[in-house]
Amino acid sequence: MMPGRPHTGYGMTSQRTRARMIERLREQGIVDEEVLAAIAAVPRHVFVEEALASRAYEDTALPLGFSQTISQPYVVARMIEALRAGRDLGKTLEIGAGCGYQAAVLAQLTDEVYAVERIAPLLAKAKLNLRAIKQLKVRLKHADGQFGLPEAAPFDTIIVAAAAAHVPRALLQQLAPNGRMILPLGAATQQLVLIERRAEAYVETRLDAVRFVPLLSGVE
Ligand code: SAH
């Protein structure tokens, strides 16, 4: 399947609905102004299928094709806010780039963003979408993210957009000293887990219950 052409024209409707989305995120408890500004700066309709563009600013996950979904804005905001808490993101790795939406939000907040995706046509879509919004600093790679991205490690921040049963060991190893990683853990029931690498140990904090697609092995 060929990736569709990104559709960038959406005009005023997008401006207004985007502002409403940011208001809703505030109501849901997102307080980091830089995160809110980053989300406001990314036109989410560019990243969803044309038929769904009118729903792009609803706070829901939407289908991406290939049984995958574009992340819910609240969850993107919540994860990035937890990762930032009191510091900059620094060199950041995203596992599960999908259509590139979250990578675009990350790129508003830090200059070094690496993103890996295991489904080649989705990666191609992410490339087109990021190009359409002139976001050229995200470095995309077709790979199984369970192994991280050894050639660019270590990372100050790792954000995983698919749920694993266990924390992949390679990701722990590729976390820089004082680095932070957030990932959904579990299967039928999942929870966001924040992991900080301290001098002698990894410190885990359990956050919200969530629902992500599974982290799968291999590439396709
Ligand atoms: N970050 C995306 C969400 C994509 S959904 C957004 O902003 O909307 C999660 C993605 O993780 C899917 O595209 C899926 O193909 C991918 N994925 C699952 N397991 C993976 C793995 N082992 N390595 C890389 N990507 C993976």
mmCIF file of C-alpha atoms and ligand atoms in Angstrom:
data_model
loop_
_atom_site.group_PDB
_atom_site.id
_atom_site.type_symbol
_atom_site.label_atom_id
_atom_site.label_comp_id
_atom_site.label_asym_id
_atom_site.label_seq_id
_atom_site.Cartn_x
_atom_site.Cartn_y
_atom_site.Cartn_z
ATOM 1 C CA MET A 1 0.000 0.000 0.000
ATOM 2 C CA MET A 2 1.282 3.458 -0.933
ATOM 3 C CA PRO A 3 1.251 6.103 1.732
ATOM 4 C CA GLY A 4 -1.365 8.763 0.933
ATOM 5 C CA ARG A 5 -0.363 12.345 0.327
ATOM 6 C CA PRO A 6 -0.517 14.399 3.502
ATOM 7 C CA HIS A 7 -3.254 17.014 3.405
ATOM 8 C CA THR A 8 -2.089 20.260 4.913
ATOM 9 C CA GLY A 9 -4.886 22.669 4.029
ATOM 10 C CA TYR A 10 -7.433 22.922 6.801
ATOM 11 C CA GLY A 11 -7.574 26.610 7.613
ATOM 12 C CA MET A 12 -9.495 28.295 10.418
ATOM 13 C CA THR A 13 -11.413 25.253 11.590
ATOM 14 C CA SER A 14 -8.129 23.739 12.600
ATOM 15 C CA GLN A 15 -7.102 26.896 14.497
ATOM 16 C CA ARG A 16 -10.279 26.911 16.579
ATOM 17 C CA THR A 17 -10.522 23.196 17.232
ATOM 18 C CA ARG A 18 -6.846 23.131 18.135
ATOM 19 C CA ALA A 19 -7.391 25.850 20.725
ATOM 20 C CA ARG A 20 -10.264 23.816 22.170
ATOM 21 C CA MET A 21 -8.066 20.749 22.363
ATOM 22 C CA ILE A 22 -5.508 22.691 24.422
ATOM 23 C CA GLU A 23 -8.266 23.930 26.754
ATOM 24 C CA ARG A 24 -9.405 20.349 27.266
ATOM 25 C CA LEU A 25 -5.854 19.226 28.062
ATOM 26 C CA ARG A 26 -5.659 21.942 30.728
ATOM 27 C CA GLU A 27 -8.960 20.762 32.194
ATOM 28 C CA GLN A 28 -7.574 17.235 32.313
ATOM 29 C CA GLY A 29 -4.662 18.485 34.400
ATOM 30 C CA ILE A 30 -1.804 19.136 31.961
ATOM 31 C CA VAL A 31 0.082 22.122 33.409
ATOM 32 C CA ASP A 32 3.439 22.222 31.579
ATOM 33 C CA GLU A 33 3.020 25.276 29.327
ATOM 34 C CA GLU A 34 5.806 24.172 27.008
ATOM 35 C CA VAL A 35 4.098 20.837 26.428
ATOM 36 C CA LEU A 36 0.787 22.577 25.738
ATOM 37 C CA ALA A 37 2.527 24.956 23.307
ATOM 38 C CA ALA A 38 4.241 22.042 21.564
ATOM 39 C CA ILE A 39 0.925 20.246 21.069
ATOM 40 C CA ALA A 40 -0.731 23.461 19.895
ATOM 41 C CA ALA A 41 2.036 23.905 17.313
ATOM 42 C CA VAL A 42 1.515 20.533 15.612
ATOM 43 C CA PRO A 43 -1.396 20.257 13.139
ATOM 44 C CA ARG A 44 -2.725 16.812 14.088
ATOM 45 C CA HIS A 45 -5.053 16.643 11.064
ATOM 46 C CA VAL A 46 -2.018 16.276 8.811
ATOM 47 C CA PHE A 47 -1.217 12.982 10.552
ATOM 48 C CA VAL A 48 -4.615 11.293 10.334
ATOM 49 C CA GLU A 49 -6.377 9.813 7.309
ATOM 50 C CA GLU A 50 -8.202 12.424 5.253
ATOM 51 C CA ALA A 51 -11.581 10.843 6.044
ATOM 52 C CA LEU A 52 -10.906 11.341 9.755
ATOM 53 C CA ALA A 53 -9.412 14.835 9.543
ATOM 54 C CA SER A 54 -12.544 16.433 10.989
ATOM 55 C CA ARG A 55 -11.969 14.384 14.163
ATOM 56 C CA ALA A 56 -8.265 15.137 14.433
ATOM 57 C CA TYR A 57 -8.640 17.434 17.431
ATOM 58 C CA GLU A 58 -10.905 15.174 19.469
ATOM 59 C CA ASP A 59 -9.071 13.681 22.396
ATOM 60 C CA THR A 60 -9.120 10.133 21.094
ATOM 61 C CA ALA A 61 -6.820 7.634 19.486
ATOM 62 C CA LEU A 62 -7.655 7.283 15.766
ATOM 63 C CA PRO A 63 -6.847 4.466 13.319
ATOM 64 C CA LEU A 64 -3.630 4.800 11.319
ATOM 65 C CA GLY A 65 -3.977 1.718 9.157
ATOM 66 C CA PHE A 66 -2.047 -1.536 9.722
ATOM 67 C CA SER A 67 -4.123 -2.040 12.922
ATOM 68 C CA GLN A 68 -2.218 0.800 14.580
ATOM 69 C CA THR A 69 -3.511 4.015 16.131
ATOM 70 C CA ILE A 70 -2.336 7.607 16.420
ATOM 71 C CA SER A 71 -1.904 8.367 20.119
ATOM 72 C CA GLN A 72 -4.500 10.286 22.089
ATOM 73 C CA PRO A 73 -3.340 13.896 22.685
ATOM 74 C CA TYR A 74 -3.903 13.626 26.448
ATOM 75 C CA VAL A 75 -1.654 10.582 26.688
ATOM 76 C CA VAL A 76 1.056 12.237 24.553
ATOM 77 C CA ALA A 77 0.887 15.312 26.809
ATOM 78 C CA ARG A 78 0.861 13.261 30.017
ATOM 79 C CA MET A 79 3.875 11.164 28.991
ATOM 80 C CA ILE A 80 5.975 14.121 27.843
ATOM 81 C CA GLU A 81 5.047 16.152 30.923
ATOM 82 C CA ALA A 82 6.164 13.287 33.182
ATOM 83 C CA LEU A 83 9.429 12.955 31.243
ATOM 84 C CA ARG A 84 10.196 16.667 31.423
ATOM 85 C CA ALA A 85 9.353 17.443 35.053
ATOM 86 C CA GLY A 86 12.042 19.966 35.904
ATOM 87 C CA ARG A 87 14.441 19.435 32.995
ATOM 88 C CA ASP A 88 14.798 19.430 29.220
ATOM 89 C CA LEU A 89 14.219 16.277 27.196
ATOM 90 C CA GLY A 90 17.707 16.284 25.666
ATOM 91 C CA LYS A 91 18.528 13.524 23.206
ATOM 92 C CA THR A 92 15.259 11.653 22.777
ATOM 93 C CA LEU A 93 14.331 8.249 21.346
ATOM 94 C CA GLU A 94 10.769 7.323 20.450
ATOM 95 C CA ILE A 95 9.858 3.670 19.934
ATOM 96 C CA GLY A 96 6.825 3.273 17.656
ATOM 97 C CA ALA A 97 6.783 6.382 15.461
ATOM 98 C CA GLY A 98 3.561 5.340 13.692
ATOM 99 C CA CYS A 99 2.536 8.284 11.519
ATOM 100 C CA GLY A 100 5.024 10.611 13.223
ATOM 101 C CA TYR A 101 2.614 12.699 15.309
ATOM 102 C CA GLN A 102 4.275 12.297 18.698
ATOM 103 C CA ALA A 103 7.718 12.690 17.112
ATOM 104 C CA ALA A 104 6.561 16.057 15.752
ATOM 105 C CA VAL A 105 5.457 17.117 19.232
ATOM 106 C CA LEU A 106 8.800 15.996 20.695
ATOM 107 C CA ALA A 107 10.659 17.942 18.003
ATOM 108 C CA GLN A 108 8.998 21.129 19.268
ATOM 109 C CA LEU A 109 10.671 20.544 22.629
ATOM 110 C CA THR A 110 14.131 19.263 21.794
ATOM 111 C CA ASP A 111 16.563 19.376 18.892
ATOM 112 C CA GLU A 112 17.574 15.741 18.887
ATOM 113 C CA VAL A 113 14.766 13.311 18.158
ATOM 114 C CA TYR A 114 15.274 9.756 16.928
ATOM 115 C CA ALA A 115 12.221 7.627 16.174
ATOM 116 C CA VAL A 116 11.997 3.978 15.155
ATOM 117 C CA GLU A 117 9.066 2.111 13.636
ATOM 118 C CA ARG A 118 8.784 -1.593 12.734
ATOM 119 C CA ILE A 119 6.168 -1.262 9.921
ATOM 120 C CA ALA A 120 7.849 0.110 6.779
ATOM 121 C CA PRO A 121 4.778 1.723 5.145
ATOM 122 C CA LEU A 122 3.985 3.555 8.395
ATOM 123 C CA LEU A 123 7.527 4.831 8.562
ATOM 124 C CA ALA A 124 7.129 6.101 4.993
ATOM 125 C CA LYS A 125 3.947 7.864 6.061
ATOM 126 C CA ALA A 126 5.709 9.434 9.036
ATOM 127 C CA LYS A 127 8.410 10.712 6.689
ATOM 128 C CA LEU A 128 5.860 12.319 4.356
ATOM 129 C CA ASN A 129 3.872 13.820 7.222
ATOM 130 C CA LEU A 130 6.916 15.326 8.911
ATOM 131 C CA ARG A 131 8.082 16.727 5.594
ATOM 132 C CA ALA A 132 4.609 18.193 4.989
ATOM 133 C CA ILE A 133 4.827 20.206 8.211
ATOM 134 C CA LYS A 134 8.486 21.074 7.476
ATOM 135 C CA GLN A 135 9.741 19.200 10.497
ATOM 136 C CA LEU A 136 13.066 17.917 9.259
ATOM 137 C CA LYS A 137 14.985 17.228 12.438
ATOM 138 C CA VAL A 138 13.377 13.906 13.384
ATOM 139 C CA ARG A 139 15.664 11.030 12.436
ATOM 140 C CA LEU A 140 13.542 8.037 11.476
ATOM 141 C CA LYS A 141 14.648 4.430 11.284
ATOM 142 C CA HIS A 142 12.962 1.191 10.234
ATOM 143 C CA ALA A 143 13.847 -1.185 13.062
ATOM 144 C CA ASP A 144 12.586 -3.282 15.956
ATOM 145 C CA GLY A 145 12.648 -0.774 18.778
ATOM 146 C CA GLN A 146 12.988 -3.447 21.460
ATOM 147 C CA PHE A 147 16.686 -3.195 20.725
ATOM 148 C CA GLY A 148 16.677 0.574 20.991
ATOM 149 C CA LEU A 149 19.000 2.461 18.656
ATOM 150 C CA PRO A 150 22.533 1.466 19.737
ATOM 151 C CA GLU A 151 24.258 3.672 17.134
ATOM 152 C CA ALA A 152 22.805 6.838 18.688
ATOM 153 C CA ALA A 153 22.738 5.799 22.385
ATOM 154 C CA PRO A 154 22.779 6.884 25.150
ATOM 155 C CA PHE A 155 19.509 8.843 25.359
ATOM 156 C CA ASP A 156 18.392 11.337 27.962
ATOM 157 C CA THR A 157 14.794 10.442 27.196
ATOM 158 C CA ILE A 158 13.104 7.311 25.846
ATOM 159 C CA ILE A 159 9.376 7.243 25.113
ATOM 160 C CA VAL A 160 7.680 4.013 24.093
ATOM 161 C CA ALA A 161 4.366 4.162 22.210
ATOM 162 C CA ALA A 162 3.468 0.445 22.370
ATOM 163 C CA ALA A 163 2.876 -1.776 25.390
ATOM 164 C CA ALA A 164 5.411 -4.412 26.448
ATOM 165 C CA ALA A 165 5.066 -7.174 29.031
ATOM 166 C CA HIS A 166 8.507 -6.350 30.428
ATOM 167 C CA VAL A 167 10.867 -3.405 30.130
ATOM 168 C CA PRO A 168 13.199 -4.195 27.199
ATOM 169 C CA ARG A 169 16.705 -4.571 28.628
ATOM 170 C CA ALA A 170 18.355 -2.743 25.701
ATOM 171 C CA LEU A 171 16.295 0.345 26.452
ATOM 172 C CA LEU A 172 17.438 0.374 30.087
ATOM 173 C CA GLN A 173 21.022 0.042 28.907
ATOM 174 C CA GLN A 174 20.674 2.875 26.403
ATOM 175 C CA LEU A 175 19.330 5.304 28.998
ATOM 176 C CA ALA A 176 21.953 7.944 29.923
ATOM 177 C CA PRO A 177 22.840 8.590 33.579
ATOM 178 C CA ASN A 178 19.910 10.587 35.037
ATOM 179 C CA GLY A 179 17.928 9.725 31.912
ATOM 180 C CA ARG A 180 14.221 9.009 32.005
ATOM 181 C CA MET A 181 12.086 6.533 30.116
ATOM 182 C CA ILE A 182 8.313 6.175 30.013
ATOM 183 C CA LEU A 183 6.471 3.149 28.710
ATOM 184 C CA PRO A 184 3.150 1.367 28.959
ATOM 185 C CA LEU A 185 3.582 -2.025 30.643
ATOM 186 C CA GLY A 186 1.131 -4.924 30.582
ATOM 187 C CA ALA A 187 -1.236 -6.608 28.165
ATOM 188 C CA ALA A 188 -5.002 -6.676 28.882
ATOM 189 C CA THR A 189 -4.490 -4.060 31.573
ATOM 190 C CA GLN A 190 -1.646 -1.602 31.143
ATOM 191 C CA GLN A 191 -0.056 1.100 33.204
ATOM 192 C CA LEU A 192 2.351 3.898 32.337
ATOM 193 C CA VAL A 193 5.659 3.412 34.114
ATOM 194 C CA LEU A 194 8.302 6.145 34.468
ATOM 195 C CA ILE A 195 11.856 4.881 34.976
ATOM 196 C CA GLU A 196 14.760 7.093 36.048
ATOM 197 C CA ARG A 197 18.346 5.959 35.815
ATOM 198 C CA ARG A 198 20.149 7.032 38.982
ATOM 199 C CA ALA A 199 23.791 6.385 39.832
ATOM 200 C CA GLU A 200 23.214 3.004 41.428
ATOM 201 C CA ALA A 201 19.720 1.990 40.406
ATOM 202 C CA TYR A 202 16.693 2.424 38.185
ATOM 203 C CA VAL A 203 13.804 4.039 40.033
ATOM 204 C CA GLU A 204 10.282 3.168 38.880
ATOM 205 C CA THR A 205 7.134 5.220 39.331
ATOM 206 C CA ARG A 206 3.744 3.851 38.302
ATOM 207 C CA LEU A 207 1.338 6.339 36.697
ATOM 208 C CA ASP A 208 -2.021 6.138 34.877
ATOM 209 C CA ALA A 209 -3.839 3.119 33.491
ATOM 210 C CA VAL A 210 -3.640 3.282 29.684
ATOM 211 C CA ARG A 211 -4.414 1.335 26.513
ATOM 212 C CA PHE A 212 -1.757 1.008 23.829
ATOM 213 C CA VAL A 213 -1.232 -1.377 20.918
ATOM 214 C CA PRO A 214 1.286 -4.139 21.759
ATOM 215 C CA LEU A 215 5.037 -3.834 21.265
ATOM 216 C CA LEU A 216 5.774 -6.526 18.672
ATOM 217 C CA SER A 217 8.969 -8.263 17.596
ATOM 218 C CA GLY A 218 10.708 -8.001 14.235
ATOM 219 C CA VAL A 219 10.022 -5.683 11.317
ATOM 220 C CA GLU A 220 7.556 -5.836 8.448
HETATM 221 N N1 SAH B 1 3.700 7.478 18.219
HETATM 222 C C1 SAH B 1 2.562 7.250 17.363
HETATM 223 C C2 SAH B 1 1.728 6.101 17.871
HETATM 224 C C3 SAH B 1 1.905 4.889 17.055
HETATM 225 S S1 SAH B 1 1.071 3.456 17.675
HETATM 226 C C4 SAH B 1 1.740 8.512 17.266
HETATM 227 O O1 SAH B 1 2.249 9.565 17.511
HETATM 228 O O2 SAH B 1 0.589 8.448 16.911
HETATM 229 C C5 SAH B 1 2.455 2.483 18.145
HETATM 230 C C6 SAH B 1 3.416 2.140 17.050
HETATM 231 O O3 SAH B 1 4.407 1.287 17.610
HETATM 232 C C7 SAH B 1 2.822 1.385 15.869
HETATM 233 O O4 SAH B 1 3.051 2.112 14.701
HETATM 234 C C8 SAH B 1 3.581 0.061 15.868
HETATM 235 O O5 SAH B 1 3.848 -0.436 14.563
HETATM 236 C C9 SAH B 1 4.858 0.435 16.584
HETATM 237 N N2 SAH B 1 5.609 -0.666 17.179
HETATM 238 C C10 SAH B 1 5.141 -1.746 17.850
HETATM 239 N N3 SAH B 1 6.155 -2.543 18.235
HETATM 240 C C11 SAH B 1 7.315 -1.940 17.808
HETATM 241 C C12 SAH B 1 8.706 -2.278 17.878
HETATM 242 N N4 SAH B 1 9.128 -3.386 18.474
HETATM 243 N N5 SAH B 1 9.583 -1.427 17.311
HETATM 244 C C13 SAH B 1 9.180 -0.289 16.676
HETATM 245 N N6 SAH B 1 7.887 0.076 16.571
HETATM 246 C C14 SAH B 1 6.963 -0.735 17.120
#
